[in-house]
Amino acid sequence: MASEICFLDDVDDNKDDKEDNDRCEDALDPFDSGVADRDGGGDGSSTTGQISEVEGPNVDDARKQWHLTEQLQSQQQEISELKRNRQEVIDNLQGKHQEEIDNLKKSQDETMDGFRKKQDDLEVPINGSRDIKVVC
């Protein structure tokens, strides 16, 4: 993109219009020739202020390349945003799954502790120190 905008000067200031035009850049289209074609004849002699564009296969190819580059940059930005969103989803899911895993481990530990306690209550020592009563 051009860094400055050119306003063509119709006043005779003893400067060649070609020099004025050579100093100017078109800010809207990087492929514009910047040569004043005030009457459509390409010589810069009229006062209509129109600018003709350079045409040809190289310019067309350059325009296509420029537009493709813009599309590529836009798509790269979209990809970056999608990657960020994907990572956020993954982080959220991992956090939820980790919480579920922690809850399951806690529940499993509590269950195992309950089974151990019941097993200890039911265990009869081999040496027979416990009295077993049979009720009929």
Short mmCIF file of N, CA and C in Angstrom, two decimals:
data_model
loop_
_atom_site.label_atom_id
_atom_site.label_comp_id
_atom_site.label_asym_id
_atom_site.label_seq_id
_atom_site.Cartn_x
_atom_site.Cartn_y
_atom_site.Cartn_z
N MET A 1 0.83 -1.18 0.00
CA MET A 1 0.00 0.00 0.00
C MET A 1 0.87 1.24 0.00
N ALA A 2 0.38 2.25 -0.57
CA ALA A 2 1.14 3.49 -0.68
C ALA A 2 1.13 4.22 0.65
N SER A 3 2.15 5.03 0.84
CA SER A 3 2.25 5.75 2.10
C SER A 3 1.67 7.14 2.03
N GLU A 4 1.37 7.63 0.83
CA GLU A 4 0.81 8.97 0.70
C GLU A 4 -0.21 8.99 -0.42
N ILE A 5 -1.08 9.98 -0.37
CA ILE A 5 -2.09 10.15 -1.40
C ILE A 5 -1.70 11.35 -2.26
N CYS A 6 -1.85 11.22 -3.56
CA CYS A 6 -1.47 12.29 -4.48
C CYS A 6 -2.71 13.04 -4.93
N PHE A 7 -2.67 14.36 -4.83
CA PHE A 7 -3.70 15.21 -5.38
C PHE A 7 -3.09 15.91 -6.60
N LEU A 8 -3.63 15.59 -7.78
CA LEU A 8 -3.07 16.16 -8.99
C LEU A 8 -3.37 17.66 -9.06
N ASP A 9 -2.39 18.38 -9.48
CA ASP A 9 -2.41 19.84 -9.46
C ASP A 9 -2.70 20.33 -10.87
N ASP A 10 -3.81 21.06 -11.04
CA ASP A 10 -4.16 21.60 -12.35
C ASP A 10 -3.59 22.99 -12.58
N VAL A 11 -2.96 23.54 -11.59
CA VAL A 11 -2.41 24.90 -11.72
C VAL A 11 -1.05 24.81 -12.39
N ASP A 12 -0.79 25.73 -13.29
CA ASP A 12 0.51 25.75 -13.97
C ASP A 12 1.52 26.35 -13.00
N ASP A 13 2.30 25.50 -12.40
CA ASP A 13 3.29 25.98 -11.44
C ASP A 13 4.71 25.81 -11.98
N ASN A 14 4.80 25.79 -13.32
CA ASN A 14 6.09 25.63 -14.00
C ASN A 14 6.78 24.32 -13.64
N LYS A 15 6.01 23.35 -13.21
CA LYS A 15 6.58 22.02 -12.95
C LYS A 15 5.94 21.05 -13.93
N ASP A 16 6.71 20.15 -14.37
CA ASP A 16 6.21 19.15 -15.30
C ASP A 16 5.26 18.22 -14.54
N ASP A 17 4.06 17.97 -15.12
CA ASP A 17 3.09 17.08 -14.49
C ASP A 17 3.65 15.67 -14.32
N LYS A 18 4.53 15.26 -15.21
CA LYS A 18 5.12 13.94 -15.10
C LYS A 18 5.93 13.83 -13.82
N GLU A 19 6.67 14.88 -13.47
CA GLU A 19 7.43 14.87 -12.22
C GLU A 19 6.49 14.79 -11.03
N ASP A 20 5.39 15.57 -11.09
CA ASP A 20 4.40 15.52 -10.01
C ASP A 20 3.85 14.10 -9.87
N ASN A 21 3.53 13.51 -11.01
CA ASN A 21 2.95 12.16 -10.97
C ASN A 21 3.95 11.12 -10.50
N ASP A 22 5.20 11.29 -10.87
CA ASP A 22 6.23 10.34 -10.43
C ASP A 22 6.40 10.37 -8.92
N ARG A 23 6.17 11.52 -8.30
CA ARG A 23 6.30 11.63 -6.84
C ARG A 23 5.12 11.02 -6.10
N CYS A 24 4.00 10.89 -6.79
CA CYS A 24 2.77 10.44 -6.13
C CYS A 24 2.58 8.94 -6.23
N GLU A 25 1.92 8.39 -5.24
CA GLU A 25 1.56 6.98 -5.25
C GLU A 25 0.05 6.88 -5.03
N ASP A 26 -0.56 5.88 -5.61
CA ASP A 26 -1.98 5.67 -5.41
C ASP A 26 -2.18 4.86 -4.13
N ALA A 27 -2.96 5.38 -3.21
CA ALA A 27 -3.15 4.72 -1.91
C ALA A 27 -4.22 3.63 -1.95
N LEU A 28 -5.00 3.56 -2.99
CA LEU A 28 -6.08 2.59 -3.00
C LEU A 28 -5.72 1.27 -3.66
N ASP A 29 -4.97 1.31 -4.72
CA ASP A 29 -4.64 0.09 -5.46
C ASP A 29 -3.15 0.05 -5.70
N PRO A 30 -2.44 -0.92 -5.14
CA PRO A 30 -1.00 -0.96 -5.32
C PRO A 30 -0.57 -1.23 -6.76
N PHE A 31 -1.53 -1.58 -7.62
CA PHE A 31 -1.19 -1.89 -8.99
C PHE A 31 -1.55 -0.76 -9.95
N ASP A 32 -2.01 0.36 -9.42
CA ASP A 32 -2.33 1.51 -10.26
C ASP A 32 -1.02 2.14 -10.73
N SER A 33 -1.00 2.58 -11.95
CA SER A 33 0.24 3.12 -12.53
C SER A 33 0.62 4.45 -11.90
N GLY A 34 -0.36 5.23 -11.44
CA GLY A 34 -0.07 6.54 -10.89
C GLY A 34 0.19 7.59 -11.96
N VAL A 35 0.05 7.24 -13.22
CA VAL A 35 0.28 8.19 -14.31
C VAL A 35 -1.03 8.87 -14.64
N ALA A 36 -1.02 10.19 -14.66
CA ALA A 36 -2.25 10.93 -14.94
C ALA A 36 -2.65 10.73 -16.39
N ASP A 37 -3.91 10.38 -16.59
CA ASP A 37 -4.46 10.26 -17.94
C ASP A 37 -5.72 11.08 -17.94
N ARG A 38 -5.56 12.37 -18.01
CA ARG A 38 -6.69 13.27 -17.80
C ARG A 38 -7.69 13.26 -18.93
N ASP A 39 -7.27 12.90 -20.13
CA ASP A 39 -8.23 12.88 -21.23
C ASP A 39 -8.45 11.48 -21.77
N GLY A 40 -7.91 10.49 -21.13
CA GLY A 40 -8.05 9.13 -21.61
C GLY A 40 -7.06 8.77 -22.68
N GLY A 41 -6.23 9.71 -23.10
CA GLY A 41 -5.26 9.46 -24.17
C GLY A 41 -3.93 8.99 -23.64
N GLY A 42 -3.75 9.02 -22.35
CA GLY A 42 -2.51 8.52 -21.77
C GLY A 42 -1.39 9.52 -21.73
N ASP A 43 -1.63 10.77 -22.12
CA ASP A 43 -0.54 11.74 -22.15
C ASP A 43 -0.56 12.70 -20.96
N GLY A 44 -1.57 12.63 -20.12
CA GLY A 44 -1.64 13.48 -18.95
C GLY A 44 -1.95 14.93 -19.24
N SER A 45 -2.62 15.22 -20.36
CA SER A 45 -2.80 16.61 -20.77
C SER A 45 -4.15 17.22 -20.40
N SER A 46 -5.14 16.43 -20.08
CA SER A 46 -6.47 16.97 -19.80
C SER A 46 -6.61 17.32 -18.33
N THR A 47 -7.78 17.86 -17.94
CA THR A 47 -7.99 18.27 -16.55
C THR A 47 -9.09 17.46 -15.87
N THR A 48 -9.39 16.26 -16.37
CA THR A 48 -10.46 15.47 -15.76
C THR A 48 -10.03 14.83 -14.46
N GLY A 49 -8.74 14.69 -14.21
CA GLY A 49 -8.25 14.12 -12.97
C GLY A 49 -8.34 12.61 -12.92
N GLN A 50 -8.64 11.95 -14.02
CA GLN A 50 -8.73 10.50 -14.02
C GLN A 50 -7.33 9.90 -14.13
N ILE A 51 -7.20 8.74 -13.56
CA ILE A 51 -5.93 8.03 -13.64
C ILE A 51 -6.19 6.69 -14.31
N SER A 52 -5.45 6.40 -15.36
CA SER A 52 -5.63 5.11 -16.02
C SER A 52 -4.76 4.07 -15.32
N GLU A 53 -5.21 2.83 -15.39
CA GLU A 53 -4.47 1.74 -14.78
C GLU A 53 -3.66 1.02 -15.84
N VAL A 54 -2.54 0.51 -15.45
CA VAL A 54 -1.73 -0.30 -16.35
C VAL A 54 -2.39 -1.65 -16.46
N GLU A 55 -2.51 -2.14 -17.65
CA GLU A 55 -3.13 -3.44 -17.87
C GLU A 55 -2.13 -4.36 -18.54
N GLY A 56 -2.38 -5.63 -18.43
CA GLY A 56 -1.53 -6.61 -19.08
C GLY A 56 -1.44 -7.87 -18.24
N PRO A 57 -0.86 -8.91 -18.81
CA PRO A 57 -0.82 -10.19 -18.09
C PRO A 57 -0.01 -10.11 -16.79
N ASN A 58 1.08 -9.36 -16.77
CA ASN A 58 1.88 -9.27 -15.54
C ASN A 58 1.11 -8.56 -14.43
N VAL A 59 0.38 -7.50 -14.79
CA VAL A 59 -0.40 -6.76 -13.80
C VAL A 59 -1.54 -7.64 -13.29
N ASP A 60 -2.20 -8.35 -14.22
CA ASP A 60 -3.29 -9.24 -13.80
C ASP A 60 -2.77 -10.32 -12.85
N ASP A 61 -1.61 -10.90 -13.19
CA ASP A 61 -1.01 -11.90 -12.32
C ASP A 61 -0.65 -11.31 -10.96
N ALA A 62 -0.13 -10.10 -10.97
CA ALA A 62 0.24 -9.44 -9.71
C ALA A 62 -1.00 -9.16 -8.87
N ARG A 63 -2.08 -8.72 -9.51
CA ARG A 63 -3.34 -8.48 -8.78
C ARG A 63 -3.84 -9.78 -8.16
N LYS A 64 -3.84 -10.84 -8.96
CA LYS A 64 -4.29 -12.14 -8.45
C LYS A 64 -3.43 -12.56 -7.26
N GLN A 65 -2.13 -12.41 -7.39
CA GLN A 65 -1.21 -12.78 -6.30
C GLN A 65 -1.49 -11.95 -5.07
N TRP A 66 -1.73 -10.66 -5.25
CA TRP A 66 -2.01 -9.76 -4.13
C TRP A 66 -3.29 -10.18 -3.41
N HIS A 67 -4.35 -10.47 -4.20
CA HIS A 67 -5.62 -10.90 -3.60
C HIS A 67 -5.48 -12.26 -2.93
N LEU A 68 -4.73 -13.16 -3.54
CA LEU A 68 -4.50 -14.46 -2.92
C LEU A 68 -3.73 -14.32 -1.62
N THR A 69 -2.77 -13.40 -1.59
CA THR A 69 -2.01 -13.16 -0.37
C THR A 69 -2.93 -12.63 0.74
N GLU A 70 -3.84 -11.73 0.37
CA GLU A 70 -4.81 -11.22 1.36
C GLU A 70 -5.69 -12.34 1.88
N GLN A 71 -6.16 -13.21 0.98
CA GLN A 71 -7.00 -14.33 1.39
C GLN A 71 -6.22 -15.27 2.31
N LEU A 72 -4.96 -15.53 1.97
CA LEU A 72 -4.12 -16.40 2.79
C LEU A 72 -3.94 -15.84 4.19
N GLN A 73 -3.68 -14.55 4.28
CA GLN A 73 -3.52 -13.93 5.59
C GLN A 73 -4.80 -14.02 6.40
N SER A 74 -5.92 -13.83 5.77
CA SER A 74 -7.22 -13.92 6.44
C SER A 74 -7.45 -15.35 6.93
N GLN A 75 -7.15 -16.32 6.09
CA GLN A 75 -7.33 -17.72 6.47
C GLN A 75 -6.37 -18.10 7.60
N GLN A 76 -5.15 -17.57 7.57
CA GLN A 76 -4.21 -17.87 8.65
C GLN A 76 -4.71 -17.30 9.98
N GLN A 77 -5.32 -16.13 9.94
CA GLN A 77 -5.89 -15.57 11.17
C GLN A 77 -7.03 -16.43 11.68
N GLU A 78 -7.89 -16.91 10.76
CA GLU A 78 -8.98 -17.79 11.15
C GLU A 78 -8.45 -19.08 11.77
N ILE A 79 -7.41 -19.65 11.17
CA ILE A 79 -6.82 -20.88 11.68
C ILE A 79 -6.27 -20.66 13.08
N SER A 80 -5.60 -19.54 13.30
CA SER A 80 -5.06 -19.24 14.62
C SER A 80 -6.17 -19.14 15.65
N GLU A 81 -7.25 -18.49 15.27
CA GLU A 81 -8.39 -18.34 16.19
C GLU A 81 -9.02 -19.70 16.48
N LEU A 82 -9.16 -20.53 15.45
CA LEU A 82 -9.72 -21.87 15.65
C LEU A 82 -8.82 -22.71 16.55
N LYS A 83 -7.51 -22.58 16.40
CA LYS A 83 -6.58 -23.32 17.26
C LYS A 83 -6.72 -22.88 18.71
N ARG A 84 -6.85 -21.55 18.93
CA ARG A 84 -7.05 -21.05 20.30
C ARG A 84 -8.34 -21.60 20.89
N ASN A 85 -9.41 -21.56 20.09
CA ASN A 85 -10.70 -22.07 20.56
C ASN A 85 -10.62 -23.57 20.86
N ARG A 86 -9.94 -24.30 20.00
CA ARG A 86 -9.77 -25.75 20.18
C ARG A 86 -9.04 -26.03 21.48
N GLN A 87 -7.97 -25.28 21.74
CA GLN A 87 -7.19 -25.49 22.95
C GLN A 87 -8.02 -25.17 24.20
N GLU A 88 -8.85 -24.14 24.12
CA GLU A 88 -9.73 -23.81 25.25
C GLU A 88 -10.69 -24.95 25.53
N VAL A 89 -11.28 -25.53 24.47
CA VAL A 89 -12.20 -26.65 24.64
C VAL A 89 -11.48 -27.84 25.25
N ILE A 90 -10.29 -28.12 24.76
CA ILE A 90 -9.51 -29.25 25.29
C ILE A 90 -9.21 -29.03 26.77
N ASP A 91 -8.77 -27.83 27.11
CA ASP A 91 -8.47 -27.52 28.51
C ASP A 91 -9.70 -27.67 29.39
N ASN A 92 -10.85 -27.18 28.91
CA ASN A 92 -12.09 -27.30 29.68
C ASN A 92 -12.48 -28.76 29.88
N LEU A 93 -12.39 -29.55 28.80
CA LEU A 93 -12.74 -30.97 28.90
C LEU A 93 -11.79 -31.71 29.83
N GLN A 94 -10.50 -31.41 29.73
CA GLN A 94 -9.53 -32.07 30.61
C GLN A 94 -9.83 -31.73 32.07
N GLY A 95 -10.18 -30.48 32.32
CA GLY A 95 -10.51 -30.06 33.68
C GLY A 95 -11.73 -30.80 34.20
N LYS A 96 -12.77 -30.92 33.37
CA LYS A 96 -13.99 -31.63 33.78
C LYS A 96 -13.70 -33.10 33.99
N HIS A 97 -12.95 -33.71 33.08
CA HIS A 97 -12.64 -35.14 33.20
C HIS A 97 -11.77 -35.39 34.43
N GLN A 98 -10.84 -34.51 34.69
CA GLN A 98 -9.98 -34.68 35.86
C GLN A 98 -10.81 -34.61 37.13
N GLU A 99 -11.77 -33.71 37.16
CA GLU A 99 -12.66 -33.59 38.33
C GLU A 99 -13.47 -34.87 38.51
N GLU A 100 -13.98 -35.41 37.41
CA GLU A 100 -14.73 -36.66 37.47
C GLU A 100 -13.83 -37.80 37.94
N ILE A 101 -12.62 -37.86 37.43
CA ILE A 101 -11.67 -38.90 37.83
C ILE A 101 -11.37 -38.80 39.32
N ASP A 102 -11.15 -37.58 39.80
CA ASP A 102 -10.87 -37.37 41.23
C ASP A 102 -12.06 -37.82 42.08
N ASN A 103 -13.28 -37.49 41.66
CA ASN A 103 -14.47 -37.91 42.39
C ASN A 103 -14.62 -39.43 42.41
N LEU A 104 -14.33 -40.07 41.27
CA LEU A 104 -14.41 -41.53 41.21
C LEU A 104 -13.37 -42.18 42.11
N LYS A 105 -12.16 -41.64 42.13
CA LYS A 105 -11.11 -42.18 43.01
C LYS A 105 -11.50 -42.04 44.47
N LYS A 106 -12.06 -40.89 44.81
CA LYS A 106 -12.49 -40.65 46.19
C LYS A 106 -13.59 -41.64 46.58
N SER A 107 -14.55 -41.81 45.68
CA SER A 107 -15.64 -42.75 45.93
C SER A 107 -15.11 -44.18 46.06
N GLN A 108 -14.17 -44.53 45.21
CA GLN A 108 -13.58 -45.87 45.24
C GLN A 108 -12.83 -46.07 46.55
N ASP A 109 -12.07 -45.07 46.99
CA ASP A 109 -11.34 -45.17 48.26
C ASP A 109 -12.30 -45.34 49.43
N GLU A 110 -13.40 -44.57 49.41
CA GLU A 110 -14.39 -44.68 50.49
C GLU A 110 -15.01 -46.08 50.51
N THR A 111 -15.32 -46.59 49.32
CA THR A 111 -15.91 -47.92 49.22
C THR A 111 -14.93 -48.98 49.72
N MET A 112 -13.68 -48.87 49.30
CA MET A 112 -12.66 -49.83 49.74
C MET A 112 -12.45 -49.76 51.25
N ASP A 113 -12.46 -48.55 51.81
CA ASP A 113 -12.33 -48.40 53.26
C ASP A 113 -13.50 -49.08 53.97
N GLY A 114 -14.72 -48.93 53.42
CA GLY A 114 -15.91 -49.57 53.99
C GLY A 114 -15.79 -51.08 53.93
N PHE A 115 -15.32 -51.62 52.81
CA PHE A 115 -15.14 -53.08 52.69
C PHE A 115 -14.08 -53.58 53.67
N ARG A 116 -13.01 -52.85 53.83
CA ARG A 116 -11.94 -53.26 54.77
C ARG A 116 -12.46 -53.29 56.20
N LYS A 117 -13.27 -52.31 56.54
CA LYS A 117 -13.81 -52.25 57.89
C LYS A 117 -14.74 -53.43 58.13
N LYS A 118 -15.61 -53.73 57.15
CA LYS A 118 -16.51 -54.88 57.29
C LYS A 118 -15.72 -56.17 57.37
N GLN A 119 -14.66 -56.27 56.58
CA GLN A 119 -13.85 -57.47 56.60
C GLN A 119 -13.18 -57.62 57.95
N ASP A 120 -12.69 -56.52 58.51
CA ASP A 120 -12.07 -56.57 59.84
C ASP A 120 -13.08 -56.98 60.89
N ASP A 121 -14.32 -56.52 60.75
CA ASP A 121 -15.36 -56.88 61.71
C ASP A 121 -15.73 -58.35 61.61
N LEU A 122 -15.66 -58.93 60.45
CA LEU A 122 -16.04 -60.32 60.25
C LEU A 122 -14.90 -61.31 60.51
N GLU A 123 -13.70 -60.84 60.52
CA GLU A 123 -12.54 -61.71 60.66
C GLU A 123 -12.49 -62.34 62.05
N VAL A 124 -12.22 -63.59 62.08
CA VAL A 124 -12.06 -64.32 63.35
C VAL A 124 -10.60 -64.74 63.44
N PRO A 125 -9.94 -64.36 64.49
CA PRO A 125 -8.54 -64.75 64.63
C PRO A 125 -8.38 -66.27 64.67
N ILE A 126 -7.30 -66.74 64.14
CA ILE A 126 -7.04 -68.17 64.08
C ILE A 126 -6.79 -68.75 65.47
N ASN A 127 -6.23 -67.97 66.35
CA ASN A 127 -5.92 -68.50 67.67
C ASN A 127 -7.16 -68.68 68.53
N GLY A 128 -8.33 -68.29 68.04
CA GLY A 128 -9.58 -68.55 68.74
C GLY A 128 -9.85 -67.65 69.91
N SER A 129 -9.26 -66.50 69.98
CA SER A 129 -9.46 -65.64 71.12
C SER A 129 -10.85 -65.02 71.15
N ARG A 130 -11.51 -65.03 70.06
CA ARG A 130 -12.86 -64.48 70.02
C ARG A 130 -13.87 -65.57 70.34
N ASP A 131 -14.85 -65.19 71.09
CA ASP A 131 -15.91 -66.15 71.39
C ASP A 131 -16.97 -66.03 70.32
N ILE A 132 -17.32 -67.17 69.78
CA ILE A 132 -18.36 -67.20 68.77
C ILE A 132 -19.57 -67.86 69.40
N LYS A 133 -20.66 -67.16 69.29
CA LYS A 133 -21.90 -67.71 69.84
C LYS A 133 -22.80 -68.07 68.68
N VAL A 134 -23.33 -69.21 68.77
CA VAL A 134 -24.27 -69.66 67.75
C VAL A 134 -25.66 -69.59 68.37
N VAL A 135 -26.50 -68.86 67.75
CA VAL A 135 -27.86 -68.72 68.27
C VAL A 135 -28.78 -69.55 67.39
N CYS A 136 -29.54 -70.40 68.05
CA CYS A 136 -30.46 -71.24 67.30
C CYS A 136 -31.88 -70.84 67.54
#
